[in-house]
Coordinates of N, CA and C and ligand atoms in Angstrom, one line a residue:
M1 N 28.8 3.8 11.3 CA 27.5 4.3 10.8 C 27.7 5.9 10.6
T2 N 27.0 6.4 9.6 CA 27.1 7.8 9.3 C 25.6 8.3 9.2
K3 N 25.4 9.5 9.8 CA 24.1 10.0 9.7 C 23.9 10.8 8.4
I4 N 22.9 10.5 7.6 CA 22.6 11.3 6.4 C 21.3 11.9 6.4
S5 N 21.1 12.9 5.6 CA 19.8 13.6 5.6 C 19.6 13.9 4.1
L6 N 18.5 13.5 3.5 CA 18.3 13.7 2.1 C 16.8 13.9 1.8
T7 N 16.5 14.3 0.6 CA 15.1 14.4 0.2 C 14.8 13.3 -0.8
V8 N 13.8 12.6 -0.6 CA 13.3 11.5 -1.5 C 11.9 11.8 -1.9
N9 N 11.7 12.0 -3.2 CA 10.3 12.3 -3.7 C 9.7 13.4 -2.9
G10 N 10.5 14.4 -2.5 CA 9.9 15.6 -1.8 C 9.8 15.5 -0.3
S11 N 10.1 14.3 0.2 CA 10.0 14.1 1.7 C 11.4 14.0 2.2
R12 N 11.6 14.6 3.4 CA 12.9 14.7 4.0 C 13.1 13.4 4.9
Y13 N 14.3 12.8 4.8 CA 14.6 11.7 5.6 C 16.0 11.9 6.3
E14 N 16.1 11.5 7.6 CA 17.4 11.4 8.3 C 17.5 10.0 8.7
R15 N 18.7 9.4 8.4 CA 18.9 8.0 8.8 C 20.4 7.8 9.1
E16 N 20.7 6.8 9.9 CA 22.0 6.3 10.1 C 22.3 5.2 9.1
V17 N 23.4 5.3 8.4 CA 23.6 4.2 7.4 C 25.1 3.7 7.5
E18 N 25.3 2.5 7.1 CA 26.7 2.0 7.0 C 27.3 2.7 5.8
E19 N 28.6 2.9 5.9 CA 29.3 3.6 4.9 C 29.3 2.9 3.5
N20 N 29.2 1.6 3.6 CA 29.2 0.8 2.3 C 27.8 0.5 1.8
R21 N 26.8 1.1 2.4 CA 25.4 0.8 1.9 C 25.2 1.5 0.6
T22 N 24.6 0.8 -0.4 CA 24.4 1.5 -1.6 C 23.1 2.3 -1.5
L23 N 22.9 3.3 -2.4 CA 21.7 4.1 -2.4 C 20.5 3.2 -2.7
L24 N 20.8 2.2 -3.6 CA 19.7 1.2 -4.0 C 19.2 0.5 -2.8
R25 N 20.1 -0.1 -2.0 CA 19.7 -0.8 -0.8 C 19.0 0.1 0.2
F26 N 19.6 1.3 0.4 CA 19.0 2.3 1.3 C 17.5 2.6 0.9
L27 N 17.3 2.8 -0.4 CA 15.9 3.1 -0.8 C 15.0 2.0 -0.6
R28 N 15.4 0.8 -1.0 CA 14.6 -0.4 -0.9 C 14.4 -0.9 0.5
E29 N 15.5 -1.0 1.2 CA 15.4 -1.7 2.5 C 15.2 -0.8 3.7
D30 N 15.8 0.4 3.6 CA 15.6 1.3 4.8 C 14.4 2.2 4.6
L31 N 14.1 2.6 3.4 CA 12.9 3.5 3.2 C 11.7 2.7 2.7
G32 N 11.9 1.4 2.3 CA 10.8 0.6 1.8 C 10.3 1.0 0.4
L33 N 11.1 1.7 -0.3 CA 10.7 2.1 -1.7 C 11.2 1.1 -2.7
T34 N 10.4 0.0 -2.8 CA 10.9 -1.2 -3.5 C 10.5 -1.1 -5.0
G35 N 10.0 0.0 -5.5 CA 9.8 0.2 -6.9 C 11.1 0.2 -7.7
T36 N 12.1 0.7 -7.1 CA 13.4 0.6 -7.8 C 14.0 -0.8 -7.7
K37 N 14.4 -1.4 -8.8 CA 14.8 -2.8 -8.8 C 16.3 -3.0 -8.8
E38 N 16.7 -4.2 -8.2 CA 18.1 -4.6 -8.3 C 18.2 -5.7 -9.3
G39 N 18.9 -5.4 -10.4 CA 19.1 -6.5 -11.4 C 20.5 -7.0 -11.2
C40 N 21.5 -6.4 -11.9 CA 22.9 -6.9 -11.9 C 23.6 -6.5 -10.7
G41 N 23.3 -5.3 -10.1 CA 24.0 -4.8 -9.0 C 25.4 -4.4 -9.3
A42 N 25.7 -4.2 -10.6 CA 27.0 -3.8 -11.1 C 27.1 -2.7 -12.1
G43 N 26.0 -1.9 -12.2 CA 26.0 -0.8 -13.1 C 25.8 -1.1 -14.6
E44 N 25.2 -2.3 -14.8 CA 25.1 -2.8 -16.2 C 23.7 -2.7 -16.8
C45 N 22.7 -2.9 -16.0 CA 21.3 -3.2 -16.5 C 20.3 -2.0 -16.4
G46 N 20.6 -1.0 -15.6 CA 19.7 0.1 -15.5 C 18.4 -0.1 -14.7
A47 N 18.2 -1.3 -14.2 CA 17.0 -1.5 -13.4 C 16.9 -0.6 -12.2
C48 N 18.0 -0.2 -11.7 CA 18.0 0.6 -10.4 C 18.1 2.1 -10.7
T49 N 17.8 2.6 -11.9 CA 17.9 4.0 -12.2 C 17.0 4.9 -11.4
V50 N 17.6 5.9 -10.8 CA 16.8 6.9 -10.1 C 17.5 8.3 -10.5
F51 N 16.8 9.4 -10.1 CA 17.4 10.7 -10.3 C 18.1 11.1 -9.0
L52 N 19.3 11.7 -9.2 CA 20.0 12.3 -8.1 C 20.4 13.7 -8.5
D53 N 19.8 14.6 -7.8 CA 19.9 16.1 -8.2 C 19.6 16.3 -9.6
G54 N 18.6 15.7 -10.1 CA 18.1 16.0 -11.5 C 18.7 15.2 -12.6
L55 N 19.7 14.3 -12.3 CA 20.3 13.5 -13.3 C 20.2 12.0 -13.0
T56 N 20.0 11.2 -14.0 CA 19.8 9.8 -13.7 C 21.2 9.1 -13.3
V57 N 21.1 8.2 -12.3 CA 22.3 7.4 -11.9 C 21.8 6.0 -11.7
N58 N 22.7 5.1 -11.8 CA 22.5 3.7 -11.3 C 22.7 3.7 -9.8
S59 N 21.6 3.5 -9.1 CA 21.7 3.6 -7.7 C 22.4 2.5 -7.0
C60 N 22.7 1.4 -7.8 CA 23.5 0.3 -7.2 C 25.0 0.7 -7.2
M61 N 25.3 1.8 -7.9 CA 26.7 2.2 -8.0 C 27.0 3.5 -7.2
V62 N 26.0 4.0 -6.4 CA 26.1 5.2 -5.6 C 26.0 4.8 -4.2
L63 N 26.8 5.3 -3.3 CA 26.7 5.0 -1.9 C 25.6 5.9 -1.3
A64 N 24.9 5.4 -0.3 CA 23.9 6.2 0.4 C 24.5 7.5 1.0
V65 N 25.7 7.3 1.5 CA 26.4 8.5 2.1 C 26.7 9.6 1.0
E66 N 26.8 9.2 -0.2 CA 27.0 10.2 -1.3 C 25.8 11.0 -1.6
A67 N 24.6 10.5 -1.2 CA 23.4 11.2 -1.4 C 23.0 12.1 -0.3
D68 N 23.9 12.2 0.7 CA 23.7 13.1 1.8 C 23.5 14.6 1.3
G69 N 22.4 15.2 1.8 CA 22.2 16.6 1.4 C 21.6 16.8 0.0
R70 N 21.3 15.7 -0.6 CA 20.9 15.8 -2.0 C 19.4 15.4 -2.2
K71 N 19.0 15.5 -3.5 CA 17.6 15.2 -3.8 C 17.5 14.0 -4.7
V72 N 16.7 13.0 -4.2 CA 16.6 11.8 -5.0 C 15.1 11.7 -5.4
E73 N 14.9 11.2 -6.6 CA 13.6 10.9 -7.1 C 13.5 9.5 -7.7
T74 N 12.5 8.8 -7.3 CA 12.3 7.4 -7.7 C 11.0 7.2 -8.4
I75 N 10.7 6.0 -8.8 CA 9.5 5.7 -9.5 C 8.2 6.0 -8.6
E76 N 8.4 5.9 -7.3 CA 7.3 6.2 -6.4 C 6.8 7.6 -6.5
G77 N 7.7 8.5 -7.0 CA 7.3 9.9 -7.1 C 6.7 10.3 -8.4
E78 N 6.6 9.3 -9.3 CA 6.2 9.6 -10.7 C 4.7 9.8 -10.8
A79 N 3.9 9.0 -10.2 CA 2.4 9.2 -10.2 C 2.1 10.4 -9.2
R80 N 1.2 11.2 -9.5 CA 0.8 12.3 -8.6 C -0.7 12.2 -8.2
D81 N -1.0 12.3 -7.0 CA -2.4 12.3 -6.5 C -3.1 11.1 -7.1
G82 N -2.5 10.0 -7.0 CA -3.1 8.7 -7.5 C -3.3 8.6 -9.0
K83 N -2.7 9.5 -9.7 CA -2.8 9.5 -11.2 C -1.4 9.2 -11.8
L84 N -1.4 8.2 -12.8 CA -0.2 7.9 -13.4 C 0.3 9.1 -14.2
S85 N 1.6 9.2 -14.3 CA 2.2 10.3 -15.2 C 2.0 10.0 -16.6
P86 N 2.1 11.0 -17.5 CA 2.0 10.7 -18.9 C 2.9 9.6 -19.4
I87 N 4.1 9.5 -18.9 CA 5.1 8.5 -19.3 C 4.5 7.1 -18.9
Q88 N 4.1 7.0 -17.7 CA 3.5 5.8 -17.2 C 2.3 5.3 -18.0
E89 N 1.5 6.3 -18.3 CA 0.3 6.0 -19.2 C 0.7 5.5 -20.6
A90 N 1.8 6.1 -21.1 CA 2.2 5.7 -22.4 C 2.8 4.3 -22.4
F91 N 3.5 4.0 -21.3 CA 4.1 2.6 -21.2 C 2.9 1.6 -21.1
R92 N 1.9 1.9 -20.3 CA 0.8 1.0 -20.2 C 0.0 0.9 -21.5
D93 N -0.2 2.0 -22.2 CA -1.1 2.0 -23.4 C -0.4 1.3 -24.6
N94 N 0.9 1.3 -24.6 CA 1.7 0.7 -25.7 C 2.2 -0.7 -25.4
H95 N 1.7 -1.3 -24.3 CA 2.2 -2.6 -23.9 C 3.7 -2.7 -23.8
A96 N 4.2 -1.7 -23.2 CA 5.7 -1.6 -23.0 C 6.1 -2.3 -21.7
V97 N 5.2 -2.8 -20.9 CA 5.4 -3.5 -19.7 C 5.0 -4.9 -19.8
Q98 N 6.0 -5.8 -19.6 CA 5.6 -7.2 -19.5 C 5.9 -7.7 -18.1
C99 N 7.1 -8.2 -17.8 CA 7.3 -8.6 -16.4 C 7.4 -7.4 -15.5
G100 N 7.8 -6.3 -16.0 CA 7.9 -5.0 -15.3 C 9.2 -4.8 -14.6
F101 N 10.1 -5.7 -14.6 CA 11.3 -5.6 -13.8 C 12.2 -4.4 -14.3
C102 N 12.2 -4.1 -15.6 CA 13.0 -3.0 -16.1 C 12.2 -1.7 -16.1
T103 N 10.9 -1.7 -15.8 CA 10.1 -0.6 -16.1 C 10.4 0.7 -15.3
S104 N 10.7 0.5 -14.0 CA 11.0 1.7 -13.2 C 12.2 2.4 -13.8
G105 N 13.2 1.7 -14.1 CA 14.4 2.3 -14.6 C 14.2 2.9 -16.0
M106 N 13.4 2.2 -16.8 CA 13.1 2.7 -18.2 C 12.3 4.0 -18.1
I107 N 11.4 4.1 -17.1 CA 10.6 5.3 -17.0 C 11.5 6.5 -16.5
M108 N 12.4 6.2 -15.6 CA 13.3 7.2 -15.2 C 14.2 7.7 -16.3
S109 N 14.7 6.8 -17.1 CA 15.6 7.2 -18.2 C 14.7 7.9 -19.3
T110 N 13.5 7.5 -19.5 CA 12.6 8.2 -20.4 C 12.4 9.6 -20.0
R111 N 12.1 9.8 -18.7 CA 11.9 11.1 -18.2 C 13.1 12.0 -18.4
E112 N 14.3 11.5 -18.1 CA 15.5 12.2 -18.3 C 15.7 12.6 -19.8
L113 N 15.4 11.6 -20.7 CA 15.6 11.9 -22.1 C 14.6 13.0 -22.6
L114 N 13.3 12.9 -22.2 CA 12.3 13.9 -22.6 C 12.6 15.3 -22.0
Q115 N 13.2 15.3 -20.9 CA 13.5 16.6 -20.3 C 14.5 17.3 -21.1
R116 N 15.5 16.6 -21.6 CA 16.5 17.3 -22.4 C 16.2 17.3 -23.9
N117 N 15.3 16.4 -24.3 CA 15.0 16.3 -25.8 C 13.5 15.9 -25.9
P118 N 12.6 16.9 -25.9 CA 11.2 16.6 -25.8 C 10.6 15.9 -27.0
K119 N 11.3 15.9 -28.2 CA 10.8 15.2 -29.4 C 11.9 14.4 -29.9
P120 N 12.4 13.3 -29.2 CA 13.5 12.5 -29.7 C 13.1 11.7 -30.9
S121 N 14.1 11.5 -31.8 CA 13.9 10.5 -32.9 C 14.0 9.1 -32.4
V122 N 13.6 8.1 -33.2 CA 13.7 6.7 -32.8 C 15.2 6.4 -32.4
E123 N 16.1 6.9 -33.2 CA 17.5 6.7 -32.9 C 17.9 7.3 -31.6
E124 N 17.4 8.5 -31.3 CA 17.7 9.2 -30.1 C 17.1 8.5 -28.9
I125 N 15.9 7.9 -29.1 CA 15.3 7.1 -28.0 C 16.1 5.9 -27.7
K126 N 16.5 5.2 -28.8 CA 17.4 4.0 -28.5 C 18.6 4.4 -27.8
E127 N 19.2 5.5 -28.1 CA 20.4 5.9 -27.4 C 20.1 6.3 -25.9
G128 N 18.9 6.9 -25.8 CA 18.5 7.4 -24.4 C 18.2 6.2 -23.5
I129 N 17.8 5.1 -24.0 CA 17.5 3.9 -23.1 C 18.5 2.8 -23.3
E130 N 19.7 3.1 -23.9 CA 20.6 2.0 -24.1 C 21.2 1.5 -22.9
G131 N 21.2 2.2 -21.8 CA 21.7 1.7 -20.5 C 20.7 0.9 -19.7
N132 N 19.5 0.7 -20.3 CA 18.4 0.0 -19.6 C 18.1 -1.3 -20.4
F133 N 18.3 -2.4 -19.8 CA 18.1 -3.7 -20.5 C 16.6 -4.2 -20.2
C134 N 16.0 -4.7 -21.3 CA 14.7 -5.3 -21.1 C 14.8 -6.7 -21.7
R135 N 14.4 -7.7 -21.0 CA 14.5 -9.1 -21.5 C 13.2 -9.6 -22.1
C136 N 12.2 -8.7 -22.0 CA 10.9 -9.2 -22.4 C 10.3 -8.6 -23.7
T137 N 10.5 -7.3 -23.9 CA 9.6 -6.7 -24.9 C 10.3 -6.6 -26.3
G138 N 11.6 -6.8 -26.4 CA 12.2 -6.6 -27.7 C 12.4 -5.1 -28.0
Y139 N 12.0 -4.3 -27.1 CA 12.2 -2.8 -27.1 C 11.3 -2.0 -28.0
Q140 N 10.6 -2.7 -29.0 CA 9.8 -2.0 -30.0 C 8.6 -1.2 -29.2
Q141 N 8.0 -1.9 -28.3 CA 6.9 -1.3 -27.6 C 7.4 -0.1 -26.7
I142 N 8.6 -0.3 -26.2 CA 9.1 0.7 -25.3 C 9.4 2.0 -26.2
V143 N 10.0 1.8 -27.4 CA 10.3 2.9 -28.3 C 8.9 3.6 -28.6
E144 N 7.9 2.8 -28.9 CA 6.6 3.4 -29.2 C 6.0 4.2 -28.0
A145 N 6.3 3.6 -26.8 CA 5.8 4.3 -25.6 C 6.5 5.7 -25.4
V146 N 7.7 5.7 -25.7 CA 8.5 7.0 -25.6 C 8.0 8.0 -26.7
L147 N 7.8 7.5 -27.9 CA 7.2 8.3 -28.9 C 5.8 8.9 -28.5
D148 N 5.0 8.0 -27.9 CA 3.7 8.4 -27.4 C 3.8 9.4 -26.3
A149 N 4.7 9.2 -25.4 CA 4.8 10.1 -24.3 C 5.3 11.5 -24.8
S150 N 6.0 11.5 -25.9 CA 6.5 12.8 -26.4 C 5.5 13.4 -27.4
G151 N 4.4 12.7 -27.6 CA 3.3 13.3 -28.4 C 3.6 13.0 -29.9
Q152 N 4.5 12.1 -30.2 CA 4.8 11.9 -31.6 C 4.2 10.7 -32.3
L153 N 3.5 9.9 -31.4 CA 3.0 8.6 -32.0 C 1.9 8.8 -33.0
K154 N 1.0 9.7 -32.8 CA -0.1 9.9 -33.8 C 0.5 10.5 -35.1
E155 N 1.5 11.4 -34.9 CA 2.2 11.9 -36.1 C 2.9 10.8 -36.9
K156 N 3.4 9.8 -36.1 CA 4.2 8.7 -36.7 C 3.5 7.4 -36.6
G157 N 2.2 7.3 -36.9 CA 1.4 6.1 -36.7 C 2.0 4.9 -37.4
E158 N 2.7 5.2 -38.5 CA 3.2 4.0 -39.3 C 4.3 3.3 -38.5
L159 N 4.9 3.9 -37.4 CA 5.9 3.2 -36.7 C 5.4 2.1 -35.9
R160 N 4.1 2.1 -35.6 CA 3.5 1.0 -34.9 C 3.7 -0.3 -35.6
H161 N 3.9 -0.3 -36.9 CA 4.0 -1.5 -37.7 C 5.4 -1.6 -38.3
A162 N 6.4 -0.8 -37.8 CA 7.7 -0.8 -38.4 C 8.4 -2.1 -38.0
Ligands
FES201 S1 21.1 -3.1 -10.6 FE1 22.1 -1.2 -11.0 S2 22.7 -1.2 -13.0 FE2 21.9 -3.2 -12.7
FES202 S1 9.4 -5.9 -19.2 FE1 10.5 -7.6 -18.4 S2 12.6 -6.9 -18.4 FE2 11.5 -5.4 -19.4

């Protein structure tokens, strides 16, 4: 076991972890933050996407010990004071959530995309979420949600029917 100390959604945690424990399992099972989902467990689906020091990672591919001394952000930190974030509202309003299994990871990837490119094109959105698989929506509503979150949906209303 190794002692680690890290910040998750602004709160400090110190825990003993097994060296082979993934950050995903640590978040879900040790901290009870089950909003981050486990899909493939192999770095392929993006369901487990979280921020690590400001960049998105697949938390199934990162060891908890690698997060020692670092800053992690998960879907649980997205809403503030009981209020959904603009990205969460956009996903809700554009019916971009069906089973919801991909949604936490999608929202993390959307946030990362909009931080580096506040007005992405449809192509750039598709590239930005290409590491996140959704089995339900066919992606169109998700693309619309990202456009909405970036303030572009009204300007591009015709895309609703593309
Ligand atoms: S569960 Fe991590 S990428 Fe699929
Ligand atoms: S909403 Fe079901 S996998 Fe995306």
